[in-house]
Coordinates of N, CA and C in Angstrom, one line a residue:
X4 N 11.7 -25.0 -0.9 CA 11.7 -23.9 0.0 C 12.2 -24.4 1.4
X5 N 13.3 -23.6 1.9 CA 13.6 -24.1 3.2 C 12.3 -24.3 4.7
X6 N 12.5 -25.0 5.0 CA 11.5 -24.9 6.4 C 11.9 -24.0 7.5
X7 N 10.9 -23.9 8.2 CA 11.0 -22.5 9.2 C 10.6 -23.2 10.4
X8 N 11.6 -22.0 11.4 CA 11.7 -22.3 13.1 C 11.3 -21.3 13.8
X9 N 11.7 -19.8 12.7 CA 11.4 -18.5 13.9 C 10.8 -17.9 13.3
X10 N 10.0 -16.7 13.7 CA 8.8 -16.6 13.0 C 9.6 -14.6 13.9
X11 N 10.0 -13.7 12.9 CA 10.0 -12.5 13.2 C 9.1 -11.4 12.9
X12 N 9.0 -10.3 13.8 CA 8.0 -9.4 13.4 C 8.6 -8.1 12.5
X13 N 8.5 -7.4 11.5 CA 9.0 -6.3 11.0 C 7.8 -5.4 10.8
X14 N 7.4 -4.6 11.7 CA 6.1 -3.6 11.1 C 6.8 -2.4 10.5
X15 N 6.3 -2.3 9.7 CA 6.6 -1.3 8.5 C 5.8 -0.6 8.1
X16 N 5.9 0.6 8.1 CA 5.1 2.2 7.5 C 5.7 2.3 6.0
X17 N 4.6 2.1 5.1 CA 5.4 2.8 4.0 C 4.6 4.0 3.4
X18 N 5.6 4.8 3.0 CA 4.8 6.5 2.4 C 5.9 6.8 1.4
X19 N 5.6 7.2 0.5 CA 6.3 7.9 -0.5 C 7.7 7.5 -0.5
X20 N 7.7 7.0 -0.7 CA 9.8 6.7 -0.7 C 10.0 5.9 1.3
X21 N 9.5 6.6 2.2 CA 9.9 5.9 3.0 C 9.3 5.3 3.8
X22 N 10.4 4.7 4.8 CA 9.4 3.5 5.7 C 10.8 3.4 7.1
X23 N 9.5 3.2 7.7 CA 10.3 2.9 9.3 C 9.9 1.5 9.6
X24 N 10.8 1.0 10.5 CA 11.0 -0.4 11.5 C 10.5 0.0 12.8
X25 N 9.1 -1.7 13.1 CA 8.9 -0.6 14.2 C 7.9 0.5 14.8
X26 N 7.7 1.1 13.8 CA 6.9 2.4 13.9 C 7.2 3.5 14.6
X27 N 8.8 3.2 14.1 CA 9.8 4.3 14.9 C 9.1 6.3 14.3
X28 N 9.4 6.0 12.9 CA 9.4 7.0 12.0 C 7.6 6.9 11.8
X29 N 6.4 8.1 11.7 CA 6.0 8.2 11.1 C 5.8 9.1 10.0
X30 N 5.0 9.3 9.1 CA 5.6 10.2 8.1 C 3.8 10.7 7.6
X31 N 3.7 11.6 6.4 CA 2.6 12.1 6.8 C 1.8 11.6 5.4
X32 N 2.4 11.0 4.6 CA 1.5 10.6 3.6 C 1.5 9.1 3.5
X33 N 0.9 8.1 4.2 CA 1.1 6.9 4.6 C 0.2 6.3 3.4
X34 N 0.9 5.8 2.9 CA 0.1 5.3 1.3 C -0.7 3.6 2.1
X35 N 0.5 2.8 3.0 CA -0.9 1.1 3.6 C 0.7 1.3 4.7
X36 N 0.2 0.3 6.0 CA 0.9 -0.1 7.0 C 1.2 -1.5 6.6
X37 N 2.5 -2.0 6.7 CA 2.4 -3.3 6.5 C 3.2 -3.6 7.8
X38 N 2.8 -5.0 7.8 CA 3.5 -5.8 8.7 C 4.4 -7.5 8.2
X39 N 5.7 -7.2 8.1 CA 6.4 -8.1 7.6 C 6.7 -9.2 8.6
X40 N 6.0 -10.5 8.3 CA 6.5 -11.6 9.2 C 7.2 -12.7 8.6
X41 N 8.6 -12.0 8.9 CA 9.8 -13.4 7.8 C 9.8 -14.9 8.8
X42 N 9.0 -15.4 8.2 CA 10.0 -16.9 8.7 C 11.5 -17.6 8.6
X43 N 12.0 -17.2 9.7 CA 13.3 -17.7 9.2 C 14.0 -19.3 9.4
X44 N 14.6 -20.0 8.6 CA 14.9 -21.2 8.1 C 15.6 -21.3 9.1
X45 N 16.6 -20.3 9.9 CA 17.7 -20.8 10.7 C 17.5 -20.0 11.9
X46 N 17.5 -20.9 13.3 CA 17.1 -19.9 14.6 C 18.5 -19.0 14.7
X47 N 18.3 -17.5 15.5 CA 19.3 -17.0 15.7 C 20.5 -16.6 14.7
X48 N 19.9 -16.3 13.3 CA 21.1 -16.0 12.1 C 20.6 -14.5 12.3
X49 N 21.8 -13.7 12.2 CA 21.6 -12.3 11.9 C 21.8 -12.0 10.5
X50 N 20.8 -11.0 10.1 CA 20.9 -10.3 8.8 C 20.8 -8.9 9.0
X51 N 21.2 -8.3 7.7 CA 21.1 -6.8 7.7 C 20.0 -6.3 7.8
X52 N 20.0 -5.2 7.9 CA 18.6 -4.4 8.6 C 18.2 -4.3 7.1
X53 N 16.4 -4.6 7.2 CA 15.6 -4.6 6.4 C 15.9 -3.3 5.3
X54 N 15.3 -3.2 4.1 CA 15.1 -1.7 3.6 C 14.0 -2.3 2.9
X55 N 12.9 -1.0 2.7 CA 11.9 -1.0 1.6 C 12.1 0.4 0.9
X56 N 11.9 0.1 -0.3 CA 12.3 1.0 -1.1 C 11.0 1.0 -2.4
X57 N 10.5 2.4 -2.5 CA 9.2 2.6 -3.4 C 10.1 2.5 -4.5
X58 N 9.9 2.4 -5.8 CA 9.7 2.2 -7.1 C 8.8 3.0 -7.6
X59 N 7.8 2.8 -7.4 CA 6.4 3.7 -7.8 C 5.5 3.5 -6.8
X60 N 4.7 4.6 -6.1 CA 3.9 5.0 -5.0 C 2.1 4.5 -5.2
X61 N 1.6 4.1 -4.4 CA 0.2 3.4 -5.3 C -0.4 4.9 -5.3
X62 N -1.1 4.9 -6.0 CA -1.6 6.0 -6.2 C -3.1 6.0 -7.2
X63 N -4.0 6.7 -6.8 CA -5.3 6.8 -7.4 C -5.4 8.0 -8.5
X64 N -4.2 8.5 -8.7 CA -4.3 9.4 -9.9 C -5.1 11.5 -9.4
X65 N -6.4 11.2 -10.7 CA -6.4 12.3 -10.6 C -7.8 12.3 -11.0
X66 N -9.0 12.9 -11.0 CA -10.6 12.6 -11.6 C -11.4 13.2 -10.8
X67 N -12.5 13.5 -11.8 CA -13.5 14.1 -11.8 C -14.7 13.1 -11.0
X68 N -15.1 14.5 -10.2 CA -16.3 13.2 -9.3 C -17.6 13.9 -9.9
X69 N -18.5 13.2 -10.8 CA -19.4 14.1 -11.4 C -20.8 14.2 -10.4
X70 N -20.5 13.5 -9.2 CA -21.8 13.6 -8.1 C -21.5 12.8 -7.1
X71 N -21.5 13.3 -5.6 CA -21.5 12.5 -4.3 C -22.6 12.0 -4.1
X72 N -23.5 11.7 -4.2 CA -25.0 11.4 -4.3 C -25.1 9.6 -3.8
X73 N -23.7 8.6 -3.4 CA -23.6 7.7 -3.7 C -21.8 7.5 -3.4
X74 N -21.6 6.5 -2.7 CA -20.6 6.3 -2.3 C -20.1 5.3 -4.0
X75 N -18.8 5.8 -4.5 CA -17.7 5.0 -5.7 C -16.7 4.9 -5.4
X76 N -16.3 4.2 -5.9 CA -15.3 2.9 -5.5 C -14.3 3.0 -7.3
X77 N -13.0 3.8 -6.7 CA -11.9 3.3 -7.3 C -11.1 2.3 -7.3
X78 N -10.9 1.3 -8.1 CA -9.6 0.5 -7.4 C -8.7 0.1 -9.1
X79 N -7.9 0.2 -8.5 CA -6.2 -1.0 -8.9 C -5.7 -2.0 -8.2
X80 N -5.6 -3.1 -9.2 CA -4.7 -4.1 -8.9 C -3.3 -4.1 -8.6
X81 N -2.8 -4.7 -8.3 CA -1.3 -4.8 -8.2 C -0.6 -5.3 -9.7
X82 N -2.0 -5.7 -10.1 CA -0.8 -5.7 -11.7 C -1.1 -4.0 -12.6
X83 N -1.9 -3.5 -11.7 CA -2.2 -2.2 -12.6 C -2.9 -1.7 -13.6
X84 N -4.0 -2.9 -13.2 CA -5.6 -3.0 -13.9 C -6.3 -2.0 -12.7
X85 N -7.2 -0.9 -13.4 CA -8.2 0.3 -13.2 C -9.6 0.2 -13.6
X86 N -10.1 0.7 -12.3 CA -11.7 0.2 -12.8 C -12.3 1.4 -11.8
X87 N -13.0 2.4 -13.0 CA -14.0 3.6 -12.6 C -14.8 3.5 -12.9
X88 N -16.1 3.9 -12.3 CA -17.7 3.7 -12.1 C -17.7 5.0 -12.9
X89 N -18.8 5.6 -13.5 CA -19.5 6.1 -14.8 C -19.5 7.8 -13.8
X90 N -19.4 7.2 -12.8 CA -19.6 8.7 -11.9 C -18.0 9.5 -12.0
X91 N -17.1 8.8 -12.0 CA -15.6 9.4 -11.8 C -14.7 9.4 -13.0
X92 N -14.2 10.5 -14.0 CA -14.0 10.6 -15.1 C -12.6 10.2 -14.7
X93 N -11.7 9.6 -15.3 CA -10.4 9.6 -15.1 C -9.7 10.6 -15.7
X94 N -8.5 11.7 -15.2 CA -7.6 12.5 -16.2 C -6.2 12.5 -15.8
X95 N -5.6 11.7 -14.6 CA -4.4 11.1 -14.5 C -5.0 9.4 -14.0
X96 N -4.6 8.5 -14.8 CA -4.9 6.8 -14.1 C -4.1 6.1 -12.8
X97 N -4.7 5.5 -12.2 CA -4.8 5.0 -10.7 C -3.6 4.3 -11.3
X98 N -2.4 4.1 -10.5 CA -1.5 2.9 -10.2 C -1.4 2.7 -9.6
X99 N -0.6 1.4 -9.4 CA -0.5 0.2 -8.2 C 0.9 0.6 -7.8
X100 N 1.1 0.3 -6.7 CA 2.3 0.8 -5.5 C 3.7 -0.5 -6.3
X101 N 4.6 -0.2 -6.1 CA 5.6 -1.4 -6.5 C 6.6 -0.5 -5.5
X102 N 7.3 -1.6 -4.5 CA 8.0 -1.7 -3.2 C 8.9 -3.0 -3.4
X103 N 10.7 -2.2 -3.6 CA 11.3 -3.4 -3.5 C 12.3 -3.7 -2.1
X104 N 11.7 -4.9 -1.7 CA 11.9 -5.3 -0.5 C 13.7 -5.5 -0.1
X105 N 14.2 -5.0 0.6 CA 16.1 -5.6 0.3 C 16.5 -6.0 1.9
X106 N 17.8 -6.8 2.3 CA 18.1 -7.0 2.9 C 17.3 -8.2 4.4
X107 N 16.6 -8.8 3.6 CA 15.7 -9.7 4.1 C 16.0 -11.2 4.2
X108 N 15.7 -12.5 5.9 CA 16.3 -13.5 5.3 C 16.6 -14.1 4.2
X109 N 17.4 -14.8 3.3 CA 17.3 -15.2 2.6 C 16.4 -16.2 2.1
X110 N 15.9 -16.8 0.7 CA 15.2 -17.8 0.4 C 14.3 -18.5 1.4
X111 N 13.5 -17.0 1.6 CA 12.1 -17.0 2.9 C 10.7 -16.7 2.5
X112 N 10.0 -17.5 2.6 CA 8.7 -16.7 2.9 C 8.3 -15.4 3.7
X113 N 7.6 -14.2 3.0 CA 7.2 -12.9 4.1 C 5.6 -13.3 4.2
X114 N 5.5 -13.0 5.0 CA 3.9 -12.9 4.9 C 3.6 -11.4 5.5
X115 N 2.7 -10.8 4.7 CA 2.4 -9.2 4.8 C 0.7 -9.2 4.9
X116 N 0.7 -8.1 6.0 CA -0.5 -8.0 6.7 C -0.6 -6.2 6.6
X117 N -1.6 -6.0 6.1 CA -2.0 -4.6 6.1 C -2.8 -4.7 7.0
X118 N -2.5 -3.0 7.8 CA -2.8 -2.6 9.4 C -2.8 -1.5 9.5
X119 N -3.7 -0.7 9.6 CA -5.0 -0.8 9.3 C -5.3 -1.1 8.2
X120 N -6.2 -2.1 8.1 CA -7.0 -2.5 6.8 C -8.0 -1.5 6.1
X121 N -8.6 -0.2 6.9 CA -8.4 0.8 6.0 C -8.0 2.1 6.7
X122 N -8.0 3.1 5.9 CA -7.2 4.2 5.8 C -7.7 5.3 5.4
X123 N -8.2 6.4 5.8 CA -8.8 7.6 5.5 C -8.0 8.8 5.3
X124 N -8.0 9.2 4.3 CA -7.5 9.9 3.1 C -8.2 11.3 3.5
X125 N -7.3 12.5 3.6 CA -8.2 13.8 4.5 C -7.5 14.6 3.3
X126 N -7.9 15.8 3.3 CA -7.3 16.8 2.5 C -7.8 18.3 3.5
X127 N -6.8 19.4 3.8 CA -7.1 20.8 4.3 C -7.9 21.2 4.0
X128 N -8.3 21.1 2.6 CA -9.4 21.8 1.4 C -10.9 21.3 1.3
X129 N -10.9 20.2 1.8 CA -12.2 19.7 2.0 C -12.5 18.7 3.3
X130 N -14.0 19.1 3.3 CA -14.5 18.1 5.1 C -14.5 16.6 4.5
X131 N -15.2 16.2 3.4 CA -15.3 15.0 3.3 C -13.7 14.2 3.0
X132 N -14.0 13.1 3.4 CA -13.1 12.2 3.1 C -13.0 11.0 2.5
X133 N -11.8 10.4 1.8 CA -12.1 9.3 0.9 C -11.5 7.9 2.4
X134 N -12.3 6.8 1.4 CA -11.9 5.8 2.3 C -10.6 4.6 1.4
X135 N -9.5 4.2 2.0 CA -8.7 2.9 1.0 C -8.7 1.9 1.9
X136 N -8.8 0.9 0.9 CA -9.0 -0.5 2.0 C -9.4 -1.4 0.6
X137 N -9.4 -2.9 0.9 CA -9.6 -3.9 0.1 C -7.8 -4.1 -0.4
X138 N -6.7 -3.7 0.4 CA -5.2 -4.2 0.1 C -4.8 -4.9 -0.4
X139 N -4.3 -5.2 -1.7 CA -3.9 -6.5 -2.2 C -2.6 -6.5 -2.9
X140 N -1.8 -7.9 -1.9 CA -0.2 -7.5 -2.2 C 0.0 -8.8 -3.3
X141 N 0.9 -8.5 -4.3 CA 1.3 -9.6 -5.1 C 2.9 -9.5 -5.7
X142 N 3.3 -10.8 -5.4 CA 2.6 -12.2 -5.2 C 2.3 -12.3 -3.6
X143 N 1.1 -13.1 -3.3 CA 0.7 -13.0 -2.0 C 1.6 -13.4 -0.9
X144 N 2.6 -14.3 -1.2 CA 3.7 -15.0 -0.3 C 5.0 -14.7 -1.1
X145 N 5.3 -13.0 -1.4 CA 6.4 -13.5 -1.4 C 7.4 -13.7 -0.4
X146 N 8.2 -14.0 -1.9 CA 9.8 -14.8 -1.3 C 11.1 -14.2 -2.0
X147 N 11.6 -14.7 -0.5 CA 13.1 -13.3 -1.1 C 13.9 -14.8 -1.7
X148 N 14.5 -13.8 -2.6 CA 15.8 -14.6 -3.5 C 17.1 -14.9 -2.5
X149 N 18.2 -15.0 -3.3 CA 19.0 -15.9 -1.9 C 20.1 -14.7 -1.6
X150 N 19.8 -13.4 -2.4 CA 20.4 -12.2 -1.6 C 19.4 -11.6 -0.6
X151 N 17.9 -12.0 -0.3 CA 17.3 -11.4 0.8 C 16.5 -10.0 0.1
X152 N 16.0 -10.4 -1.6 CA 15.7 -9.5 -1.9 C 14.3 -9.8 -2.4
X153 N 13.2 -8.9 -2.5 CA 12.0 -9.6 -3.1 C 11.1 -8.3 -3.4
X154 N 10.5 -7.7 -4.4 CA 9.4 -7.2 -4.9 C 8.2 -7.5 -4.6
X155 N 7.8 -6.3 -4.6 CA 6.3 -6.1 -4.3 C 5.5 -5.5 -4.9
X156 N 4.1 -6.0 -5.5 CA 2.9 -4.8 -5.5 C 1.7 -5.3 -4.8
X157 N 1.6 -3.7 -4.9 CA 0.1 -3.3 -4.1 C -1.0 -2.3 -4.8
X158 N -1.5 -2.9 -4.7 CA -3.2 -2.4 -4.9 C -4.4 -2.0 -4.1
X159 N -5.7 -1.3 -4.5 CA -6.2 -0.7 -3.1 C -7.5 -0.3 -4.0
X160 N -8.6 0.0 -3.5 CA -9.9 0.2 -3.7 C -10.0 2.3 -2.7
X161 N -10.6 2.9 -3.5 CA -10.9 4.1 -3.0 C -12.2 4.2 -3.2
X162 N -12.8 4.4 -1.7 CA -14.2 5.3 -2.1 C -14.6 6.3 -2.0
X163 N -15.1 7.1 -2.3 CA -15.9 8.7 -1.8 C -17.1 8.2 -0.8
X164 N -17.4 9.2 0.2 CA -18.3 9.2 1.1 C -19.8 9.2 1.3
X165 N -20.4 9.3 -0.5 CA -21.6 9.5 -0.5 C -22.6 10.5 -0.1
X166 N -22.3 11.5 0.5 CA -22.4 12.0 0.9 C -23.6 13.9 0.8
X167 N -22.9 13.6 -0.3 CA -23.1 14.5 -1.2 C -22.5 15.9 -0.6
X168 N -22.0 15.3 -0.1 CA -20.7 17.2 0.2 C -19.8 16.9 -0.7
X169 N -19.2 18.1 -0.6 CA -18.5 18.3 -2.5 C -16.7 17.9 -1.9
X170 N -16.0 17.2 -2.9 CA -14.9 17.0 -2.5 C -14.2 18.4 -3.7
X171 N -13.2 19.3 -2.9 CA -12.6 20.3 -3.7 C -11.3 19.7 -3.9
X172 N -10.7 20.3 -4.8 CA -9.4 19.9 -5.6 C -8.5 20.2 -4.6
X173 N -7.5 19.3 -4.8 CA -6.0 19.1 -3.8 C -5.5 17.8 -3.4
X174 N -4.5 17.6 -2.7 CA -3.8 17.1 -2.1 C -4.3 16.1 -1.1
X175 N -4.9 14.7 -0.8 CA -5.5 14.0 -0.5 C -4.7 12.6 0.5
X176 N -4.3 13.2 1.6 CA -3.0 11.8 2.4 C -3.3 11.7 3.9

């Protein structure tokens, strides 16, 4: 692995298909915030402007909450392992986000920092809200190949509020 001198910042929004540099662009279904810190091997080399590009959106699917009585906890892995508590029926299954990273130094280490570490999930249709947090990107360090390109997933833990107010059906971002 080459060694490193410069240490750059890329913060990046990613939602559904898109993402801004920066935090130029926001958008309204913000799936995690990341922050891309390339180390680059060579001071002062220019490259093309970053792109992140979804593949598949992480997503918690679709299910039955059979009682708020008690805060539960959805989560996916990044490899796209699901795990529901006895309270939440599944009838679409939770996947893991996959983000392919392009136009990035070459044969670098990223290091990615989710920001906010969690995220509150609102819907029009109901007061309560879900909580995502517990982020986990794999492989933890990647590394772009020597066209400046590298894949991603991501995974994420959802909870309900316990609350015992009722969450109604809809649209949740």
């Amino acid at each position: 692995r080459a060694h490193h001198r410069e240490l750059l910042i890329f913060p990046v929004v990613i939602s559904e298909g898109r993402y801004s540099l920066g935090g130029v662009r926001k958008t309204r279904n913000i799936m995690a915030a990341l922050t891309l810190a390339a180390c680059l091997s060579q001071a002062g080399a220019a490259w093309a402007a970053p792109e992140i590009n979804t593949t598949q959106s992480l997503a918690f699917g679709r299910f039955l909450l059979l009682n708020n009585n008690a805060a539960h906890t959805v989560s996916v892995t990044p490899q796209g392992v699901t795990n529901y508590p006895p309270a939440l029926v599944s009838q679409i299954p939770a996947r893991e986000g996959i983000y392919a990273l392009q136009g990035f130094p070459p044969d670098t280490d990223l290091s990615i920092t989710i920001d906010p570490p969690s995220l509150p999930l609102a819907c029009v249709c109901s007061t309560p809200v879900f909580t995502v947090d517990n982020f986990e990107i794999s492989p933890a360090t990647p590394h772009t190949d020597p066209a400046g390109n590298v894949t991603i997933r991501l995974g994420a833990r959802l909870h309900t509020d316990g609350t015992r107010a009722l969450y109604r059906e809809g649209a949740y971002s």
